[in-house]
Coordinates of C-alpha atoms in Angstrom, one line a residue:
M25 CA 0.5 4.4 25.8
D26 CA 2.4 7.1 24.8
L27 CA 3.7 6.7 21.4
A28 CA 3.6 9.8 20.2
A29 CA 7.2 11.5 21.1
S30 CA 10.6 10.1 19.7
P31 CA 13.2 12.0 17.7
R32 CA 13.6 9.4 14.7
P33 CA 11.7 6.6 13.1
A34 CA 12.0 3.1 14.4
T35 CA 13.2 0.5 12.1
W36 CA 10.5 -2.5 13.2
P37 CA 10.2 -4.8 11.3
V38 CA 13.5 -4.1 9.5
G39 CA 16.4 -5.8 11.8
H40 CA 14.3 -7.7 13.8
L41 CA 12.2 -10.1 11.8
D42 CA 14.1 -13.0 11.3
V43 CA 12.9 -14.3 7.8
D44 CA 15.4 -17.2 7.6
Q45 CA 14.0 -18.2 10.9
L46 CA 10.1 -18.0 9.7
A47 CA 11.3 -20.0 6.4
K48 CA 13.0 -22.8 8.6
D49 CA 9.5 -22.7 10.7
G50 CA 7.7 -23.9 7.6
W51 CA 6.5 -20.2 6.3
S52 CA 7.0 -19.5 2.8
P53 CA 5.8 -16.5 1.1
E54 CA 2.9 -15.7 -1.1
P55 CA 3.3 -14.3 -4.5
F56 CA 2.0 -11.1 -5.4
H57 CA -1.3 -11.2 -7.1
Q58 CA -2.2 -7.4 -7.3
F59 CA 0.1 -4.7 -9.1
V60 CA -0.5 -1.1 -8.5
V61 CA 1.5 0.4 -11.4
K62 CA 2.2 4.3 -11.3
V63 CA 1.7 5.1 -14.6
H64 CA 1.8 9.0 -13.7
S65 CA 3.3 10.8 -10.8
R66 CA 1.7 14.0 -11.0
C67 CA -2.1 14.8 -10.3
N68 CA -4.5 17.5 -11.6
L69 CA -5.8 18.0 -8.2
A70 CA -4.2 19.5 -4.9
C71 CA -6.1 17.4 -2.3
D72 CA -5.1 18.7 1.3
Y73 CA -4.8 15.2 2.8
C74 CA -2.9 13.3 -0.1
Y75 CA -0.6 10.6 1.2
M76 CA 1.0 11.2 -2.1
Y77 CA 2.1 14.8 -2.1
E78 CA 1.2 16.3 1.2
S79 CA 3.2 13.2 3.5
A80 CA 6.7 13.4 5.3
D81 CA 8.0 11.2 2.0
Q82 CA 8.3 13.6 -0.9
S83 CA 9.7 11.0 -3.1
W84 CA 7.6 11.8 -5.9
R85 CA 9.5 15.0 -6.8
S86 CA 12.3 12.8 -8.0
Q87 CA 10.0 10.3 -10.1
P88 CA 9.7 10.7 -13.8
K89 CA 6.0 12.4 -14.2
V90 CA 5.1 9.7 -16.7
M91 CA 6.4 6.1 -17.0
S92 CA 7.9 5.7 -20.1
E93 CA 6.6 2.8 -22.8
Q94 CA 10.0 0.8 -21.9
T95 CA 9.6 1.2 -18.2
F96 CA 6.2 -0.2 -18.5
A97 CA 7.1 -3.0 -21.1
T98 CA 9.7 -3.9 -18.3
A99 CA 7.8 -3.8 -15.5
C100 CA 4.5 -6.0 -17.6
R101 CA 7.6 -8.9 -18.4
Q102 CA 8.4 -8.8 -14.7
I103 CA 4.7 -9.3 -13.6
A104 CA 4.1 -12.1 -16.2
E105 CA 7.6 -13.8 -15.3
H106 CA 6.6 -13.9 -11.6
A107 CA 2.9 -15.3 -12.5
R108 CA 4.7 -18.1 -14.2
R109 CA 7.0 -18.8 -11.9
H110 CA 4.7 -18.7 -9.0
R111 CA 1.9 -20.0 -10.6
V112 CA -0.3 -17.0 -10.0
P113 CA -3.8 -17.9 -11.9
E114 CA -4.9 -14.2 -11.6
V115 CA -3.5 -10.9 -11.8
G116 CA -4.6 -7.9 -10.7
F117 CA -3.3 -4.8 -12.7
V118 CA -4.3 -1.6 -11.5
F119 CA -3.5 1.7 -13.2
H120 CA -3.0 4.3 -10.6
G121 CA -0.8 7.8 -9.8
G122 CA -0.7 10.4 -9.1
E123 CA -3.5 10.5 -11.4
P124 CA -3.7 7.9 -14.2
L125 CA -5.4 9.8 -16.4
L126 CA -3.0 12.7 -16.8
V127 CA -1.5 9.9 -19.4
G128 CA -4.2 10.6 -21.8
A129 CA -6.1 7.9 -24.1
R130 CA -3.9 7.0 -26.7
R131 CA -0.9 6.2 -24.1
L132 CA -3.3 4.4 -22.1
D133 CA -4.5 2.1 -24.8
R134 CA -0.6 1.6 -25.5
F135 CA -0.3 0.2 -22.3
A136 CA -3.6 -1.8 -21.6
T137 CA -2.6 -3.2 -24.8
I138 CA 1.1 -4.3 -23.8
A139 CA -0.2 -5.4 -20.8
T140 CA -2.5 -7.5 -22.1
E141 CA -0.1 -8.8 -24.8
T142 CA 2.7 -9.9 -22.0
I143 CA 0.6 -11.0 -19.0
G144 CA -2.6 -12.3 -20.7
P145 CA -0.9 -15.7 -22.1
V146 CA 0.5 -16.3 -18.6
A147 CA -2.9 -15.9 -16.1
S148 CA -6.3 -14.3 -16.5
L149 CA -5.8 -10.8 -16.3
R150 CA -8.1 -8.2 -14.5
M151 CA -7.2 -4.5 -15.1
G152 CA -8.8 -1.6 -13.0
M153 CA -8.0 1.9 -12.4
Q154 CA -8.1 4.3 -9.6
T155 CA -8.8 7.8 -10.6
N156 CA -10.3 11.1 -9.4
G157 CA -12.6 11.0 -12.3
V158 CA -11.9 14.6 -13.7
L159 CA -10.5 13.4 -17.0
F160 CA -13.2 10.5 -17.6
D161 CA -14.3 11.4 -20.8
E162 CA -15.6 9.6 -23.7
D163 CA -12.5 9.0 -25.1
I164 CA -11.1 7.7 -22.0
A165 CA -13.9 5.8 -21.5
R166 CA -14.4 4.1 -25.0
T167 CA -10.6 2.9 -24.3
C168 CA -11.3 1.5 -21.0
A169 CA -14.1 -0.4 -22.1
A170 CA -12.2 -1.5 -25.2
H171 CA -9.6 -3.3 -23.0
G172 CA -12.2 -3.8 -20.1
I173 CA -10.7 -1.4 -17.2
R174 CA -12.8 -1.2 -14.2
V175 CA -12.9 2.2 -12.8
A176 CA -12.9 3.1 -9.3
V177 CA -13.5 6.7 -8.3
S178 CA -12.6 8.9 -5.1
V179 CA -15.2 11.3 -4.2
D180 CA -15.8 12.2 -0.6
G181 CA -19.7 13.0 -0.4
A182 CA -21.9 15.7 -2.1
G183 CA -21.0 19.5 -2.8
G184 CA -19.4 21.3 -0.2
A185 CA -18.4 18.4 1.8
H186 CA -16.2 16.8 -1.1
D187 CA -14.7 20.4 -1.8
R188 CA -13.9 20.7 1.5
H189 CA -10.2 18.7 0.6
R190 CA -10.8 17.7 -2.9
R191 CA -9.8 21.1 -4.8
F192 CA -7.9 22.2 -7.6
R193 CA -4.9 23.8 -7.4
D194 CA -6.2 27.2 -7.9
G195 CA -8.9 26.1 -4.9
A196 CA -11.8 25.7 -6.9
G197 CA -13.8 22.8 -6.0
S198 CA -13.7 19.5 -7.9
Y199 CA -17.1 17.9 -7.2
R200 CA -18.9 19.2 -10.4
S201 CA -16.2 17.9 -12.7
V202 CA -15.7 14.4 -10.5
V203 CA -19.7 13.8 -10.9
A204 CA -19.8 14.5 -14.5
G205 CA -17.1 11.5 -14.9
I206 CA -19.1 9.2 -12.6
E207 CA -22.0 9.7 -14.4
R208 CA -20.6 9.1 -18.0
L209 CA -19.0 6.0 -16.0
S210 CA -22.3 4.8 -14.6
S211 CA -24.1 5.0 -17.4
E212 CA -24.3 2.9 -20.5
P213 CA -22.9 1.5 -22.4
F214 CA -20.1 1.9 -20.0
R215 CA -21.7 1.0 -16.5
H216 CA -20.0 -2.5 -16.6
L217 CA -17.1 -0.5 -15.9
Y218 CA -17.9 0.8 -12.8
A219 CA -15.8 -0.6 -9.8
G220 CA -17.2 1.7 -7.2
L221 CA -16.2 4.7 -5.1
L222 CA -13.6 5.6 -2.5
C223 CA -14.8 7.8 0.2
T224 CA -12.5 9.4 2.7
I225 CA -14.1 9.8 6.0
D226 CA -14.2 13.5 7.5
L227 CA -16.0 13.9 10.9
A228 CA -17.5 17.2 9.5
N229 CA -19.6 15.6 7.3
D230 CA -22.9 14.3 8.4
P231 CA -22.2 10.4 7.7
V232 CA -26.0 9.5 6.8
E233 CA -25.7 12.5 4.3
T234 CA -22.6 11.3 3.0
Y235 CA -23.7 7.9 2.5
E236 CA -27.0 8.8 0.7
S237 CA -25.1 11.1 -1.5
L238 CA -23.1 8.4 -2.8
V239 CA -25.7 6.0 -3.1
G240 CA -27.3 8.6 -5.3
L241 CA -24.2 8.3 -7.8
R242 CA -25.5 4.3 -8.4
P243 CA -22.1 2.5 -7.5
P244 CA -21.9 -0.9 -7.0
I245 CA -19.6 -0.8 -4.0
V246 CA -18.3 2.1 -1.7
D247 CA -15.1 1.9 0.4
F248 CA -15.0 4.4 3.3
L249 CA -11.5 5.2 4.1
L250 CA -10.0 6.1 7.7
P251 CA -7.6 9.4 7.0
H252 CA -4.2 8.0 7.0
G253 CA -2.6 8.9 10.3
N254 CA -0.5 7.1 13.0
W255 CA 0.8 7.3 16.7
T256 CA 3.2 10.0 15.5
Q257 CA 0.7 12.3 13.5
P258 CA -2.9 11.3 14.7
P259 CA -5.7 11.5 12.1
P260 CA -8.2 14.3 12.9
G261 CA -10.3 13.9 15.9
R262 CA -8.6 10.7 17.2
V263 CA -7.4 11.7 20.5
A264 CA -5.8 9.4 22.9
G265 CA -8.0 8.1 25.6
G266 CA -11.1 10.2 23.7
P267 CA -14.2 9.0 22.7
P268 CA -14.5 6.5 19.2
V269 CA -15.2 9.2 17.0
Y270 CA -15.0 7.3 13.6
A271 CA -16.7 4.3 15.1
D272 CA -19.6 6.6 16.0
W273 CA -19.5 8.2 12.2
L274 CA -19.1 4.9 10.8
I275 CA -21.9 2.8 13.2
R276 CA -24.7 5.7 11.7
I277 CA -23.9 4.1 8.0
F278 CA -24.1 1.1 9.0
D279 CA -27.1 1.1 10.9
R280 CA -29.0 2.9 7.9
W281 CA -27.4 0.6 5.4
Y282 CA -28.1 -2.5 7.2
R283 CA -31.7 -1.5 8.0
A284 CA -32.5 -0.5 4.4
P285 CA -35.3 -2.3 3.0
E286 CA -33.3 -3.4 0.2
L287 CA -29.5 -3.3 -0.6
E288 CA -28.7 0.0 -2.1
T289 CA -25.1 -0.8 -2.7
R290 CA -22.4 -3.1 -1.1
V291 CA -19.8 -1.5 1.7
R292 CA -17.0 -3.2 1.6
L293 CA -15.6 -2.9 5.5
F294 CA -19.1 -3.8 6.9
E295 CA -18.9 -6.6 4.3
D296 CA -15.4 -8.0 5.5
I297 CA -16.2 -7.7 8.9
M298 CA -19.6 -9.3 8.6
G299 CA -18.1 -11.9 6.5
M300 CA -15.3 -12.4 9.3
L301 CA -17.7 -12.6 11.7
L302 CA -19.6 -15.6 9.8
G303 CA -16.1 -17.5 9.5
R304 CA -15.4 -16.6 5.9
D305 CA -11.9 -16.0 4.9
R306 CA -12.5 -12.3 4.1
S307 CA -9.7 -10.0 4.5
S308 CA -8.4 -6.8 3.0
E309 CA -5.3 -4.3 3.5
S310 CA -7.6 -2.5 5.8
I311 CA -8.6 -5.3 8.3
G312 CA -8.2 -9.2 9.1
L313 CA -5.2 -11.5 9.3
G314 CA -4.8 -12.2 5.6
P315 CA -1.7 -12.2 3.7
V316 CA -1.3 -9.3 1.7
R317 CA -0.1 -9.7 -1.9
V318 CA 0.1 -6.4 -3.3
A319 CA 3.4 -4.7 -5.0
V320 CA 3.5 -1.0 -6.4
I321 CA 5.6 0.1 -9.5
E322 CA 6.6 3.0 -9.5
T323 CA 6.8 5.3 -12.6
D324 CA 10.9 4.7 -12.5
G325 CA 10.2 1.0 -12.7
S326 CA 11.2 0.6 -8.8
I327 CA 9.4 -2.0 -6.7
E328 CA 7.8 -0.4 -3.4
Q329 CA 5.4 -1.3 -0.6
V330 CA 1.8 0.1 -0.7
D331 CA 2.1 3.8 -0.8
T332 CA -0.2 5.0 2.1
L333 CA 3.2 4.2 4.2
K334 CA 4.3 7.3 3.1
T335 CA 2.2 8.8 5.6
A336 CA 4.6 7.5 8.1
F337 CA 8.3 8.7 7.6
A338 CA 10.3 9.6 4.5
G339 CA 11.8 6.3 2.5
A340 CA 8.9 4.0 4.4
T341 CA 7.6 2.4 1.4
K342 CA 11.1 1.3 0.1
V343 CA 12.3 -2.5 -0.3
V344 CA 15.6 -3.4 -1.3
T345 CA 15.7 -6.0 -4.1
S346 CA 18.2 -7.9 -6.1
G347 CA 18.5 -10.3 -9.2
R348 CA 16.9 -10.4 -12.4
N349 CA 13.1 -9.9 -11.2
P350 CA 12.8 -7.5 -8.5
L351 CA 9.2 -9.3 -7.4
D352 CA 10.7 -12.4 -6.5
S353 CA 13.5 -11.0 -4.5
A354 CA 11.2 -8.7 -2.8
L355 CA 9.2 -11.5 -1.4
R356 CA 11.7 -12.2 1.1
T357 CA 12.2 -8.8 2.4
P358 CA 11.3 -7.9 6.0
E359 CA 8.6 -5.3 4.6
I360 CA 6.9 -7.5 2.7
V361 CA 7.1 -10.6 4.7
V362 CA 5.4 -9.1 7.8
R363 CA 2.4 -8.0 5.8
Q364 CA 2.0 -12.1 5.2
I365 CA 2.3 -13.9 8.7
G366 CA -0.8 -12.8 10.3
A367 CA -1.0 -12.7 14.0
K368 CA 3.2 -13.2 14.2
A369 CA 3.2 -9.4 13.3
L370 CA 0.9 -8.2 16.0
C371 CA 1.9 -6.7 19.4
D372 CA 0.9 -8.2 22.5
T373 CA -1.5 -5.4 23.2
C374 CA -3.4 -7.1 19.6
L375 CA -3.1 -10.3 20.7
D376 CA -4.7 -10.1 24.2
C377 CA -7.8 -8.4 22.4
P378 CA -11.0 -10.9 21.7
A379 CA -11.4 -8.9 18.4
H380 CA -7.9 -9.3 16.9
R381 CA -8.5 -11.9 14.1
I382 CA -11.2 -9.7 13.0
C383 CA -9.8 -6.7 13.4
G384 CA -5.9 -7.5 12.7
A385 CA -4.8 -4.4 13.8
G386 CA -6.0 -2.5 11.2
N387 CA -4.5 -0.9 8.3
Y388 CA -0.5 -1.3 8.5
T389 CA 0.0 2.2 8.1
H390 CA -2.0 3.4 10.9
R391 CA 0.4 1.5 13.7
Y392 CA 3.5 3.4 13.0
A393 CA 5.1 5.3 15.8
H394 CA 8.5 6.6 16.1
T395 CA 9.2 4.7 19.4
T396 CA 8.2 1.1 17.8
G397 CA 8.2 1.4 14.3
F398 CA 4.9 -0.8 13.3
L399 CA 4.7 -2.9 16.3
N400 CA 1.7 -1.3 18.0
P401 CA -2.2 -1.4 17.7
S402 CA -3.8 0.7 15.2
V403 CA -4.0 4.6 16.5
Y404 CA -7.8 3.6 15.5
C405 CA -7.8 0.6 18.2
P406 CA -10.9 1.8 19.7
D407 CA -12.9 2.6 16.7
L408 CA -12.2 -0.7 15.3
F409 CA -13.0 -2.3 18.6
H410 CA -16.4 -0.6 18.6
L411 CA -17.3 -0.8 15.1
I412 CA -16.8 -4.5 15.2
A413 CA -18.6 -4.8 18.7
H414 CA -21.5 -3.0 17.0
I415 CA -21.8 -5.3 14.1
T416 CA -21.4 -8.5 16.2
A417 CA -24.3 -7.5 18.5
Q418 CA -26.2 -6.8 15.7
L419 CA -25.8 -10.2 14.0
N420 CA -26.2 -11.9 17.2
C421 CA -29.4 -10.4 17.6
D422 CA -30.6 -11.0 14.1
L423 CA -29.1 -14.8 14.4
S424 CA -31.0 -15.2 17.8
H425 CA -34.2 -13.7 16.6
P426 CA -34.6 -14.9 12.8
A427 CA -37.5 -13.3 10.8

């Protein structure tokens, strides 16, 4: 299908999805369980693929650099009220940015205290952080330990593989600084805070070498992320009608990981696919049909969708909210609802595919096209299909010939 050419963004699901009719048919929204809180809107790196700063949406320029304590406290009250009203038993709270560690240890300590005192009495609170790791020094580590903040770090492989894209503003590579932070995080007494690593796939890097370099950093789990792109702005190397180059890259890692004599680390994407193939209710934002229950809170306190949507078009993350608690009203907006209705949000091409219950059309961000909005297969459709087929074949072989 030719989805690349169109003069302006399409709006689907806005103006097309009938939320009232869904409710009449028995659907009801699932409350938010995870909150990505943007405590800082700037970054100390200048990664050339960053969805925040290098995308069509440049709204970061008008955001406050740092979330004020008043805005943070208000956001925590809204989260607590939302959890109480909807009886959410456990709240995931992620310090995010930009680069969240730019707030410094003292402000981070204050923010974590406010979150604990406000949300803690209402629901079990799990605090986490996504960081580039450069500023993860002793003071930050002790602050995270004091509040039980688990930390995930972005790293794209070893040395030059990482530094190809993840650089400082002066062009210098960030790898050594990142690894210093990871080494502190992965060692005692902070090892229990180590949540894992995020690695954005670069086809120029050898997949097995990339995997082994990450294993060397002793992560409990690794997330391999497909570069953000869509039908209008395809990701690097993803050519319409071309070979499934991203599947080929990931399959080499899967074979190395799966055939290892012992588990070296968990790999979320592989585990999610295997779990769903075996009948488990395992899905993430990247795969599967499970409801997405994530809200983003910007530094000005506004509620948005997941921020990777900034790669689609300017304003793609925005939702219109009203009332005393914007989190509650956001649950009825088409942009949020469409992420919670499973197969009803898929196009006919996906529904006709035998892998759609596992794939789920992939990451919502990767479905966008000017012509049809988000009612499309993933731009990574061939890759997802081939990866799922490969893992399916491996599991079928093992189940047919048990050791």
